[in-house]
């Protein structure tokens, strides 16, 4: 049976409505013909969380909403196999869902966004309409021409992250923990097993 939702949280909650000033939450990224969902999801969640972060003093959040786009390209290119799974030049083959967080904590990630963006350090290399292209090699510099900040100075680390696993705390506890995390802090990432019938899905 489905896990019982915590009574202290609403049955329906939309981060887009809760944080209307955080454009990242509503923006849909396109990974193109590359199996980079693990990198895109992790970096995007970090971008969302930067915006939804609430300081101890709530009025400081109201005065200035912090915004930063973390580069999924940087994660895709440079996160090593020991942290993210496939390693450099193989990121389009998939990766570990917690890899971007672990790498952001230990090394940091520069700014970046979608293909064609010119306002960040390292943006996504693949156009949405492009066919399969090999995973890019790691570049330790900003790829946006004229970007005013160095690659090293543009990196930012996170202080930590939490993994909720049903093998550790059980499925009901995972559902409740994720519910609380979304309500109190914002975006989370999750994965699911995909079988062939998934590709026949159309609507509903």
PDB file of N, CA, C and O in Angstrom, residues 30 32 115 126-131:
ATOM      1  N   UNK A  30      16.778  19.972 -21.782  1.00  0.00           N
ATOM      2  CA  UNK A  30      16.741  18.939 -22.815  1.00  0.00           C
ATOM      3  C   UNK A  30      18.137  18.353 -22.961  1.00  0.00           C
ATOM      4  O   UNK A  30      19.068  19.046 -23.363  1.00  0.00           O
ATOM      5  N   UNK A  32      19.041  16.049 -25.051  1.00  0.00           N
ATOM      6  CA  UNK A  32      19.350  15.597 -26.401  1.00  0.00           C
ATOM      7  C   UNK A  32      19.609  14.103 -26.442  1.00  0.00           C
ATOM      8  O   UNK A  32      19.140  13.339 -25.593  1.00  0.00           O
ATOM      9  N   UNK A 115      22.047  24.486 -23.859  1.00  0.00           N
ATOM     10  CA  UNK A 115      22.780  24.730 -25.102  1.00  0.00           C
ATOM     11  C   UNK A 115      22.463  26.132 -25.633  1.00  0.00           C
ATOM     12  O   UNK A 115      21.315  26.559 -25.662  1.00  0.00           O
ATOM     13  N   UNK A 126      25.257  20.021 -26.305  1.00  0.00           N
ATOM     14  CA  UNK A 126      24.462  19.332 -27.314  1.00  0.00           C
ATOM     15  C   UNK A 126      23.119  20.021 -27.536  1.00  0.00           C
ATOM     16  O   UNK A 126      22.348  20.237 -26.610  1.00  0.00           O
ATOM     17  N   UNK A 127      22.849  20.376 -28.793  1.00  0.00           N
ATOM     18  CA  UNK A 127      21.568  20.986 -29.128  1.00  0.00           C
ATOM     19  C   UNK A 127      20.449  19.955 -29.004  1.00  0.00           C
ATOM     20  O   UNK A 127      20.661  18.771 -29.291  1.00  0.00           O
ATOM     21  N   UNK A 128      19.250  20.366 -28.588  1.00  0.00           N
ATOM     22  CA  UNK A 128      18.141  19.419 -28.408  1.00  0.00           C
ATOM     23  C   UNK A 128      17.817  18.610 -29.659  1.00  0.00           C
ATOM     24  O   UNK A 128      17.353  17.476 -29.564  1.00  0.00           O
ATOM     25  N   UNK A 129      18.044  19.176 -30.824  1.00  0.00           N
ATOM     26  CA  UNK A 129      17.674  18.504 -32.070  1.00  0.00           C
ATOM     27  C   UNK A 129      18.821  17.678 -32.666  1.00  0.00           C
ATOM     28  O   UNK A 129      18.686  17.104 -33.726  1.00  0.00           O
ATOM     29  N   UNK A 130      19.949  17.644 -31.986  1.00  0.00           N
ATOM     30  CA  UNK A 130      21.116  16.941 -32.525  1.00  0.00           C
ATOM     31  C   UNK A 130      20.987  15.435 -32.371  1.00  0.00           C
ATOM     32  O   UNK A 130      20.341  14.939 -31.439  1.00  0.00           O
ATOM     33  N   UNK A 131      21.639  14.713 -33.260  1.00  0.00           N
ATOM     34  CA  UNK A 131      21.707  13.271 -33.173  1.00  0.00           C
ATOM     35  C   UNK A 131      22.748  12.845 -32.155  1.00  0.00           C
ATOM     36  O   UNK A 131      23.378  13.687 -31.510  1.00  0.00           O
TER      37      UNK A 131
END
